[in-house]
Structures are given as C-alpha cells and as structure tokens.
Short mmCIF file of C-alpha atoms in Angstrom, two decimals:
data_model
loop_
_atom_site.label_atom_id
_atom_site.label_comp_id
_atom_site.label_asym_id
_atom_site.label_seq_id
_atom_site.Cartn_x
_atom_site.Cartn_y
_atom_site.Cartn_z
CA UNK A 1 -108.74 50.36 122.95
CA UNK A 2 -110.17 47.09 121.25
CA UNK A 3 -110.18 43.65 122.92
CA UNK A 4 -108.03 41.41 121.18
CA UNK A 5 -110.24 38.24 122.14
CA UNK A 6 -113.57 39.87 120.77
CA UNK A 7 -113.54 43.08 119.50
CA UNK A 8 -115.33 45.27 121.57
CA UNK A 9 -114.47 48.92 121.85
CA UNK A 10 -113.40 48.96 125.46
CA UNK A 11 -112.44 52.04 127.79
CA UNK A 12 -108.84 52.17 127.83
CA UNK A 13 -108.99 52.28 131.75
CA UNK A 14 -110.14 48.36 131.96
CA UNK A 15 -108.50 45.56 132.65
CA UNK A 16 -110.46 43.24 131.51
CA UNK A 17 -112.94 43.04 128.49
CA UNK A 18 -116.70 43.30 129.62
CA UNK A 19 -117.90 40.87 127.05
CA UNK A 20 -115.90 38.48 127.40
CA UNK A 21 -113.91 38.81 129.67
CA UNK A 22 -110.37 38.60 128.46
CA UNK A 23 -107.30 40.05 130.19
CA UNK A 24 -107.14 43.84 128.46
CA UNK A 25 -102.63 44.76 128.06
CA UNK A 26 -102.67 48.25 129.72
CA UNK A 27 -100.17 50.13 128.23
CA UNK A 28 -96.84 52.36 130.36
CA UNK A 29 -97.98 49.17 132.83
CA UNK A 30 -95.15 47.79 134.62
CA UNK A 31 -95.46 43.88 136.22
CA UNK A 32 -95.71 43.75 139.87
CA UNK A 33 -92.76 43.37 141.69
CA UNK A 34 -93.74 43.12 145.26
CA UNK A 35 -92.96 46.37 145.96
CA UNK A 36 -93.90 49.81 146.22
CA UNK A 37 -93.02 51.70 143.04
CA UNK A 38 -90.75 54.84 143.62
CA UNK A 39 -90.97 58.01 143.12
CA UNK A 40 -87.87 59.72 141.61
CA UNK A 41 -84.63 60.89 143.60
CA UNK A 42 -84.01 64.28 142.82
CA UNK A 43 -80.42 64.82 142.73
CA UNK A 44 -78.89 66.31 145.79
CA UNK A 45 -77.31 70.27 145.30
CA UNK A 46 -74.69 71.15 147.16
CA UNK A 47 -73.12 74.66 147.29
CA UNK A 48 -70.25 75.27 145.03
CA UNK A 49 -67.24 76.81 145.56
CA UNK A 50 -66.96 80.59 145.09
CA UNK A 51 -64.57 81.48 142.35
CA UNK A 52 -60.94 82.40 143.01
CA UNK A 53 -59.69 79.24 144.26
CA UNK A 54 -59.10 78.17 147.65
CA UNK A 55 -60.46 79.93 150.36
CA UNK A 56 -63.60 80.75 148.16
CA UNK A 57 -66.04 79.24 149.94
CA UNK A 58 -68.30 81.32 152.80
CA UNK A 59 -70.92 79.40 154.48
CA UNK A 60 -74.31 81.44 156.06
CA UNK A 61 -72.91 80.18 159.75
CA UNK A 62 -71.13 82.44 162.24
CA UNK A 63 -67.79 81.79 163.80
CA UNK A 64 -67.72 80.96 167.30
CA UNK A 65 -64.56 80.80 169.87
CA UNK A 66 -63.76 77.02 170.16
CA UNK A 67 -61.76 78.19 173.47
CA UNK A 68 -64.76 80.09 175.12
CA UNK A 69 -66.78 77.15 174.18
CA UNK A 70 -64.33 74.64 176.18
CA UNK A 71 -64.23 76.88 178.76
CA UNK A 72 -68.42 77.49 178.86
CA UNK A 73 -68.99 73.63 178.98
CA UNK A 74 -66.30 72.78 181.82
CA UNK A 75 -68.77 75.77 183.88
CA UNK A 76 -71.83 74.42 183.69
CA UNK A 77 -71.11 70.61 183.37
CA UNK A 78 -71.61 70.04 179.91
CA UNK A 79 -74.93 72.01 179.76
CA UNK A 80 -73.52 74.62 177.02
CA UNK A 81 -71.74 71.68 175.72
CA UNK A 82 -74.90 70.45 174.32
CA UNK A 83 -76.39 73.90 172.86
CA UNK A 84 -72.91 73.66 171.57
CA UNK A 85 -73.28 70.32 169.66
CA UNK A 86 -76.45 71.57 168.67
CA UNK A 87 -74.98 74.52 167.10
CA UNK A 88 -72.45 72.63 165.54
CA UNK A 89 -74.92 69.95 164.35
CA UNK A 90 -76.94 72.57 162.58
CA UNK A 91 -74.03 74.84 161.32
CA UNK A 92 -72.49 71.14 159.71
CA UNK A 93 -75.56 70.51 158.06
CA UNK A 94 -75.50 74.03 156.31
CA UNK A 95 -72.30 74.55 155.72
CA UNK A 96 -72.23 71.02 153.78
CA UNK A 97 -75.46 71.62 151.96
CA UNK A 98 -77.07 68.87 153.57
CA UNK A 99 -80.14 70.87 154.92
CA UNK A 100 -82.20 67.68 154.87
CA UNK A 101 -79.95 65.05 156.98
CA UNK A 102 -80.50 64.42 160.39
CA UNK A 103 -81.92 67.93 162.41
CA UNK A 104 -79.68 69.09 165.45
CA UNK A 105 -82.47 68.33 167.84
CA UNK A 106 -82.91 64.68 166.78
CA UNK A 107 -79.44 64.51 166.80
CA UNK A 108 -79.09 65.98 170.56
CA UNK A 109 -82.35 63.69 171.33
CA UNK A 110 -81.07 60.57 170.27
CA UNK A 111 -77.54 60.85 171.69
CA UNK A 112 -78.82 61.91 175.21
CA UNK A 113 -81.46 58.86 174.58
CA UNK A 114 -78.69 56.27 173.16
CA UNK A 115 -76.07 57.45 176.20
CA UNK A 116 -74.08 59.11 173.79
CA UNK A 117 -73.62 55.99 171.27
CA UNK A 118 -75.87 58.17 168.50
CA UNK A 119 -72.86 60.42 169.43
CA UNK A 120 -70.37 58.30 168.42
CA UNK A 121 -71.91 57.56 165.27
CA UNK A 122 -72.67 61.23 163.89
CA UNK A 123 -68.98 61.76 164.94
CA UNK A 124 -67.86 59.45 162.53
CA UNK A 125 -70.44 60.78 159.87
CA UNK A 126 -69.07 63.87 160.32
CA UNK A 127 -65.67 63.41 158.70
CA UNK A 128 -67.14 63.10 155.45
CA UNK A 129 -69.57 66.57 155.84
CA UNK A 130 -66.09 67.81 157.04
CA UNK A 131 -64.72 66.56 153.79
CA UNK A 132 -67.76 67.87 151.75
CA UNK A 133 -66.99 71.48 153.00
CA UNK A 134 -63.12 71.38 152.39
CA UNK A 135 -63.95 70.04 149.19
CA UNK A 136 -66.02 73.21 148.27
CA UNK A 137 -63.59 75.75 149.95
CA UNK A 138 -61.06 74.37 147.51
CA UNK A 139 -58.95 72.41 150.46
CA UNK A 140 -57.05 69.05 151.13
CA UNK A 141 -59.83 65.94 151.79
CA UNK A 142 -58.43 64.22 154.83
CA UNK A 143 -60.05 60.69 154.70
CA UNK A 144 -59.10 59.59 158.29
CA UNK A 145 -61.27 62.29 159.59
CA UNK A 146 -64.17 59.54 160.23
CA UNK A 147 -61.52 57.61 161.93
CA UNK A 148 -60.02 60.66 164.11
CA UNK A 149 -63.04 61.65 164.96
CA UNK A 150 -64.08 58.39 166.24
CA UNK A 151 -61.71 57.37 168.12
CA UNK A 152 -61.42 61.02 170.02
CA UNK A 153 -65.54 60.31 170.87
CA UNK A 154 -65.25 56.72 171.51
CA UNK A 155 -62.00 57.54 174.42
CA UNK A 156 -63.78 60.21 175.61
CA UNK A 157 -62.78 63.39 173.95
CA UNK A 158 -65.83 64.33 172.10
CA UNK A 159 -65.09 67.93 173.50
CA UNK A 160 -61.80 67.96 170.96
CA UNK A 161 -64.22 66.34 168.25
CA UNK A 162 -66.40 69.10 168.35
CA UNK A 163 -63.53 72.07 168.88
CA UNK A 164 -61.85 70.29 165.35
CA UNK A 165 -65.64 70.67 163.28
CA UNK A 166 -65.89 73.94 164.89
CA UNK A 167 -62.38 75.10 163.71
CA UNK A 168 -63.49 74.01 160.55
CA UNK A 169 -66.81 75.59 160.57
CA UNK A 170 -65.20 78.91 161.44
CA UNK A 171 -62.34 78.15 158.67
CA UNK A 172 -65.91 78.70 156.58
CA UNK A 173 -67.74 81.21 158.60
CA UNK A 174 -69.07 83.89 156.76
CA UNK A 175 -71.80 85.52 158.71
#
C-alpha cells in the first residue's frame, strides 16, 4: 500500500507511514468497540425425527423402571436418587441433542452445593429439553412443563419431577 500523505510504498501491515508519519487505513479493519471481537456461533444440530411420523424418534439412552427407581431411592435415603438424577441429567442432554449444556456432574455438584436451589432451576429448564424431544418424536409440546415441573421441585416432589423426564426418556429409549 501507498501513504496517502506522502507517497511512500509502505508494508501493508503498518499503521502508520514511516516517513511521515501519517495514520495508514488498514483495510477488513473494524473500529474498536470496547469489546472483544467474536468468533462465530456455529449453529446448534439437533437430531431429527426418524421418518414415519410419530413415534419415530429413538434416542442412544436405555429405559429404566421409574418404579424400581422410587423404590431404590426411598432404600438408601436418596443415595440412588442422585446416581438417578445423574442418569437422567445425562440421558436429557442426549436425548435433546444438547451434548454441550450443563454435564450431569456439575449439575449434581451444584445442586448438592446450592441445597438443591440449582435443582430447582434445571427442573424448570428441563420442560423445554422435554419439549425439544417430543418435538422430534413427532408429539404434543406441553408448554407448562417448566411450570409443572417447578412447582413439583419447589413443594418437594422432585422424586415425581424426575419419574415424569424419566417416563419421557423411556417414551424415547432406544438402546
């Protein structure tokens, strides 16, 4: 590039002319905006629906016995009620194609951290992962499924929560 003050073959990697100094226009250069620039968002893919209509859909989760699951947690205190969360945590994430949200074990972590108020909150997140899966099986979106779930964690049902995502789950179990 030339300067346009002077002349002067310049490299085109300058900013400013070493002759005489003027301010060089660099070109593709945004102004600074005070922040960070961004790298692109790649757009998030979620598993479609299997052809053949409703009922299509088979996640890579495996069923599990919402019953024997009660039943386990009431045992041992609550113990397998946790490895049952996390199970459900991670089958969720799958089954919705959300792979990259929130891990089971931060989501364990920060509810046992939080006394169970992270709880609350990934219950009502879960509604709309709920959604996202019904969606792809070719089912009925309930929006008061953020609400119902909710409520059921915040009076202290968060074992019915968890046995309505797991019927769900297994509604899309195909492992």
């Amino acid at each position: 590039m030339f300067c346009p003050q002077c002349g002067t073959n310049v490299d085109d990697r300058a900013s400013f002319c070493p002759v005489c100094g003027a301010r060089l226009a660099q070109p593709n250069q945004q102004p600074f905006n005070g922040q960070p620039p961004q790298a692109p968002v790649p757009p998030r893919v979620y598993p479609s629906a299997a052809p053949g209509g409703p009922g299509g859909y088979r996640a890579p989760i495996a069923g599990r016995s919402i019953a024997l699951a009660v039943v386990l947690s009431i045992i041992t205190c609550g113990i397998y009620g946790l490895y049952w969360m996390y199970c459900i945590v991670t089958d969720l994430n799958t089954a919705s194609g959300e792979t990259e949200d929130t891990g089971a074990g931060m989501v364990l972590l920060l509810s046992i951290v939080t006394c169970n108020i992270y709880f609350i909150y990934w219950s009502y997140k879960a509604g709309d992962k709920v959604n996202r899966v019904r969606a792809m099986n070719g089912q009925y979106q309930d929006t008061s499924l953020n609400i119902l779930y909710l409520v059921l964690t915040l009076v202290g049902f968060s074992i019915v929560t968890m046995g309505l995502i797991q019927n769900e789950l297994n509604s899309v179990a195909g492992a």
